mmCIF file of C-alpha atoms in Angstrom:
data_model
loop_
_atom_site.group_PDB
_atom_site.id
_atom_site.type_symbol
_atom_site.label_atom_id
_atom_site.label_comp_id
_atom_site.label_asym_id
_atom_site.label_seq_id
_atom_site.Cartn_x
_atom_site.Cartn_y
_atom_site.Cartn_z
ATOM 1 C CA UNK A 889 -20.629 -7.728 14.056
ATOM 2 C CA UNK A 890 -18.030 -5.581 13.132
ATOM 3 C CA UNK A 891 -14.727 -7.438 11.784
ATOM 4 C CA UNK A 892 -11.464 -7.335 9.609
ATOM 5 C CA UNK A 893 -11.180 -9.727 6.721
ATOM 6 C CA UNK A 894 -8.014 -11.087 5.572
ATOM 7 C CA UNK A 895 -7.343 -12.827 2.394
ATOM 8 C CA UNK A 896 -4.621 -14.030 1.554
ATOM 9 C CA UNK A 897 -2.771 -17.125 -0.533
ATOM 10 C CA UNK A 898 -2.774 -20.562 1.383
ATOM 11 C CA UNK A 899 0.873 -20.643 0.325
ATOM 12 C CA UNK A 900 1.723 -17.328 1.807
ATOM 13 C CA UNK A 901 0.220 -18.377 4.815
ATOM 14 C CA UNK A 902 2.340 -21.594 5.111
ATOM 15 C CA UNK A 903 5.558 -20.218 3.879
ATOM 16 C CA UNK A 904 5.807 -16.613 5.586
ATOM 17 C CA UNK A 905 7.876 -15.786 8.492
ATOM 18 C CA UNK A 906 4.816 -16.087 10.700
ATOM 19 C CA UNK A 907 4.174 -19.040 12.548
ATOM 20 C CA UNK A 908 0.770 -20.811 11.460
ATOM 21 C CA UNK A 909 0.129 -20.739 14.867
ATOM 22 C CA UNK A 910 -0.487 -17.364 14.804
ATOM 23 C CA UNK A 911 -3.902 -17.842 12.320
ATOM 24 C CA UNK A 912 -5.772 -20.128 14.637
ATOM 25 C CA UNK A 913 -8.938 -19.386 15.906
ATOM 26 C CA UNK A 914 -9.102 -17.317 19.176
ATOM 27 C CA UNK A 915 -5.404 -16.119 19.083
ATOM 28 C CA UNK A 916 -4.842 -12.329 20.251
ATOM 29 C CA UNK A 917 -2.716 -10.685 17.344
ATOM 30 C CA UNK A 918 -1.814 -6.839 16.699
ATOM 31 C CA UNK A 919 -2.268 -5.401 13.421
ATOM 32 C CA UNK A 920 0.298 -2.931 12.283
ATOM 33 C CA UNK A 921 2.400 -1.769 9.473
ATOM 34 C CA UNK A 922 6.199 -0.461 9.446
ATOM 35 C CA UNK A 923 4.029 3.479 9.644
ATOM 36 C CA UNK A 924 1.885 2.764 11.960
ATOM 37 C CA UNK A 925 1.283 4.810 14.915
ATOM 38 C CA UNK A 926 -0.420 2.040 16.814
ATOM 39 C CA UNK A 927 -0.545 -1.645 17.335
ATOM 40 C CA UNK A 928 -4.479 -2.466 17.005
ATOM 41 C CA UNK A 929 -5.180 -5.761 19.302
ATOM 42 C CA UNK A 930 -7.516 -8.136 17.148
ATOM 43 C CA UNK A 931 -8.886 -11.921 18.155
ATOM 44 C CA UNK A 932 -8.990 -14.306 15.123
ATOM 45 C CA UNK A 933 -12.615 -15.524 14.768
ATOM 46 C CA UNK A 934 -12.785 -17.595 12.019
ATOM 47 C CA UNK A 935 -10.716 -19.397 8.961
ATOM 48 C CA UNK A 936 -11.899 -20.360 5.813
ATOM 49 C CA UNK A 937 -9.528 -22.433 3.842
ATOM 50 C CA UNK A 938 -10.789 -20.833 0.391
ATOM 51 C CA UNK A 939 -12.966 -17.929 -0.946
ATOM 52 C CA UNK A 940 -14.372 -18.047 -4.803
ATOM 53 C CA UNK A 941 -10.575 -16.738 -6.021
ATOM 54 C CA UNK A 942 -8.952 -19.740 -4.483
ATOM 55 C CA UNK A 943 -7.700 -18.093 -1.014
ATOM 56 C CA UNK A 944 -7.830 -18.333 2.321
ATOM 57 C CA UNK A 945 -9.744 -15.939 4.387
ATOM 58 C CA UNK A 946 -8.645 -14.820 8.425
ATOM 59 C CA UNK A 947 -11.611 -13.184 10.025
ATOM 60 C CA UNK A 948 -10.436 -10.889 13.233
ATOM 61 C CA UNK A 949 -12.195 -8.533 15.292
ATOM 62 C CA UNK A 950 -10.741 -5.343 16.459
ATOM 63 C CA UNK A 951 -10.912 -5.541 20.648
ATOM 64 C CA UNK A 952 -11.661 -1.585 20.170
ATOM 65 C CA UNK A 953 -13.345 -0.072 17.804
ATOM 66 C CA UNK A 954 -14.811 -3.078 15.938
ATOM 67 C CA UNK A 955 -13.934 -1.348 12.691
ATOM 68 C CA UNK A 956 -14.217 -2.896 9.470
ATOM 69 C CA UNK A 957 -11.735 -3.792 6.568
ATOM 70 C CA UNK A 958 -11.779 -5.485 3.740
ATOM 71 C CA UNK A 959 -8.413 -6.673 3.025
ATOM 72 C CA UNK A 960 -5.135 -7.186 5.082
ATOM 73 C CA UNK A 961 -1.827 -8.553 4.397
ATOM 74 C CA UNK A 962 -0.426 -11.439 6.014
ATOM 75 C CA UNK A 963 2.542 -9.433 6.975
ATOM 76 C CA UNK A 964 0.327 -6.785 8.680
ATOM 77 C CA UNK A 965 -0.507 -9.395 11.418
ATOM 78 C CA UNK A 966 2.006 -9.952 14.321
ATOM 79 C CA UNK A 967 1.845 -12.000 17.387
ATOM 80 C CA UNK A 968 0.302 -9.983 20.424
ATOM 81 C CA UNK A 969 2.405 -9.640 23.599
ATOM 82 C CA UNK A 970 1.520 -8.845 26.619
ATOM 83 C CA UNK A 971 2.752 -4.830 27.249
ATOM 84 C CA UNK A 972 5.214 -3.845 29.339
ATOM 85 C CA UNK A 973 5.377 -1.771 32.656
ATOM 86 C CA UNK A 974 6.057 1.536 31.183
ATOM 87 C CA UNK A 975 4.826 1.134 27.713
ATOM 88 C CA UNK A 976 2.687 4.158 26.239
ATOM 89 C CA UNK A 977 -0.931 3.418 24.527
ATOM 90 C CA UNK A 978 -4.360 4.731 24.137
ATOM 91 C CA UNK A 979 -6.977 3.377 26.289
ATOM 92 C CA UNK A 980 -10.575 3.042 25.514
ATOM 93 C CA UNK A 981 -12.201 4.864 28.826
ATOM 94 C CA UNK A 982 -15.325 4.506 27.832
ATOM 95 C CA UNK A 983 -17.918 2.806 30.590
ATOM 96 C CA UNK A 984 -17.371 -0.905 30.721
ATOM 97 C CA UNK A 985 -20.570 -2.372 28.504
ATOM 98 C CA UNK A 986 -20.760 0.691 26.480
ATOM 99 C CA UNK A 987 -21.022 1.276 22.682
ATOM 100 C CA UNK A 988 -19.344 4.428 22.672
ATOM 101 C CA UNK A 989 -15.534 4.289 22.343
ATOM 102 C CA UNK A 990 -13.652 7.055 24.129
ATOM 103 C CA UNK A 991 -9.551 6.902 23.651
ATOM 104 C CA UNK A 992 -7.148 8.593 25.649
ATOM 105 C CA UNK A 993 -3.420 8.762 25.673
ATOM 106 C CA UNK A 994 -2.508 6.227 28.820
ATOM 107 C CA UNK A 995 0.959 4.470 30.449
ATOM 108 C CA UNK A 996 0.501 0.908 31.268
ATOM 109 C CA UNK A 997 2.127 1.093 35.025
ATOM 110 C CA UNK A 998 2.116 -2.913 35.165
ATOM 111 C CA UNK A 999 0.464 -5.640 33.973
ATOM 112 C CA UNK A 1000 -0.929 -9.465 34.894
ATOM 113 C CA UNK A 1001 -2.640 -12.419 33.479
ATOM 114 C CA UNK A 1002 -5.743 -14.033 35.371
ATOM 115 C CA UNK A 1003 -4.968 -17.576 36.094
ATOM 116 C CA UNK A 1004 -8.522 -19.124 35.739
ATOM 117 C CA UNK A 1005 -9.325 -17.540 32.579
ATOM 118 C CA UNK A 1006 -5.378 -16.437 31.257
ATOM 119 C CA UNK A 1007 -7.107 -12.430 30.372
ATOM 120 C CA UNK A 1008 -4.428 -10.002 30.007
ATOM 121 C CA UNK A 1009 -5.058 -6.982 31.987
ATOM 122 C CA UNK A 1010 -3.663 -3.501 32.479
ATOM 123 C CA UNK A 1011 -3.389 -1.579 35.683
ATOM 124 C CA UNK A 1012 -2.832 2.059 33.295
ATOM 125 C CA UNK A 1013 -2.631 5.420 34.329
ATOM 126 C CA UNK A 1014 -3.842 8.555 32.507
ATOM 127 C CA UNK A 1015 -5.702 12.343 33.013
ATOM 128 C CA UNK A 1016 -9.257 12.482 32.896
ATOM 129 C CA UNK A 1017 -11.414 15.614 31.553
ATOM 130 C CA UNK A 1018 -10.612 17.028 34.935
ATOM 131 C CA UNK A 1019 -7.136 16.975 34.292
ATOM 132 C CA UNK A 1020 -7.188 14.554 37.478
ATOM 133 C CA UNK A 1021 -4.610 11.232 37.233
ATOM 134 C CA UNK A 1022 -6.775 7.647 36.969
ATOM 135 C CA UNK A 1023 -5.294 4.518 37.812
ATOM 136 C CA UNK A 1024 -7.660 1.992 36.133
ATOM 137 C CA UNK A 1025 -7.173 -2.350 35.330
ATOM 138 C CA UNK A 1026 -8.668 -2.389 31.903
ATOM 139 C CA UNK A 1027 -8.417 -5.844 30.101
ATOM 140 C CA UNK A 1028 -6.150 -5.908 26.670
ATOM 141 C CA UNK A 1029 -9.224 -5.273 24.715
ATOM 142 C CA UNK A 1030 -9.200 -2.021 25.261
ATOM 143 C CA UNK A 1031 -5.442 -0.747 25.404
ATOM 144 C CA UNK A 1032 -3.505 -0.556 22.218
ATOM 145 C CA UNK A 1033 0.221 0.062 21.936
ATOM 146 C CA UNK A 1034 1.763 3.208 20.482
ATOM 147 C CA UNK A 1035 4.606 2.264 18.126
ATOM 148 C CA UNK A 1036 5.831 5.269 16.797
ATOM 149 C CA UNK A 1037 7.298 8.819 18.944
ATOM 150 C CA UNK A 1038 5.187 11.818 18.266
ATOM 151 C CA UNK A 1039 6.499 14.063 16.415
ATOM 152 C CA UNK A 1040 7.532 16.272 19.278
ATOM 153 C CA UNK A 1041 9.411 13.940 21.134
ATOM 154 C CA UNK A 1042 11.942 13.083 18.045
#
C-alpha cells in the first residue's frame, strides 16, 4: 500500500484554520501548496493520536498514483470539492483495474454524485493518441484539478 504520512502537532491540528472535520477517517481532501500546479485528491485512512515524538500522524492515500511521502503540513491539506463543469485537470486514462497510470490533460464537461453510494464522478472530455475527442465518466479518483495557468496562457 502506497500512502502519504502526515505528522503534525495535536495542537496544530485543533487550532488551525481547518476544520477537524477535515482529518477524519474516509474524508476526500486535496493536497496542494500556494505553487502547485495540481490539486492531488487523497482519502484519509487512518489517525494516530501520537507517534514516538509526541505527534499526531494523518495517513492518506493518493486516489492516483499511490505515491509515497513522508511528511506533509497541515496547511497542505484542503477540503475536496466536487469540480466544476468547465474546470481543467489531468485524468488518469489508464484501463479501469489497471496498475499502470496514464495522465492526460482533460475538461470536466459536468459532474454528479451517485445517490446509493454518494461517489463523485466526472463525465470529462479529452484527445486520445489518435488525436480523436473521448467523452469518458471517470470517478474522482482519478481526475485531479489544475490550479495554476500554464505558462502560455498568462
Amino acid at each position: 500500500n502506497n500512502f502519504f504520512i502526515v505528522r503534525s502537532a495535536l495542537s496544530t491540528i485543533n487550532n488551525s484554520s481547518s476544520s477537524p472535520q477535515l482529518f477524519k477517517i474516509g474524508t476526500i481532501v486535496e493536497l496542494y501548496r500556494d505553487e502547485s500546479y495540481f490539486a492531488t485528491p487523497a482519502i484519509i485512512t487512518s489517525t494516530t493520536s501520537n507517534d514516538s515524538d509526541g505527534n499526531s500522524v494523518i495517513t492518506m492515500q493518493n486516489t492516483i498514483t499511490g505515491s509515497t511521502y513522508s511528511t506533509i503540513e497541515t496547511s497542505y491539506i484542503h477540503p475536496y470539492t466536487q469540480y466544476t463543469d468547465g474546470t481543467r485537470a489531468s485524468c488518469n486514462v489508464s484501463p479501469p483495474n489497471s496498475n499502470e497510470v496514464y495522465m492526460t490533460p482533460c475538461v470536466v464537461n459536468t459532474s454528479f454524485v451517485r445517490e446509493n453510494s454518494g461517489l463523485i464522478l466526472y463525465e470529462v472530455s479529452y484527445l486520445n493518441v489518435e488525436d480523436s475527442l473521448v467523452r469518458e465518466t471517470l470517478p474522482f479518483s482519478r481526475v485531479q484539478r489544475r490550479r495554476q495557468p500554464l505558462v502560455t496562457e498568462l
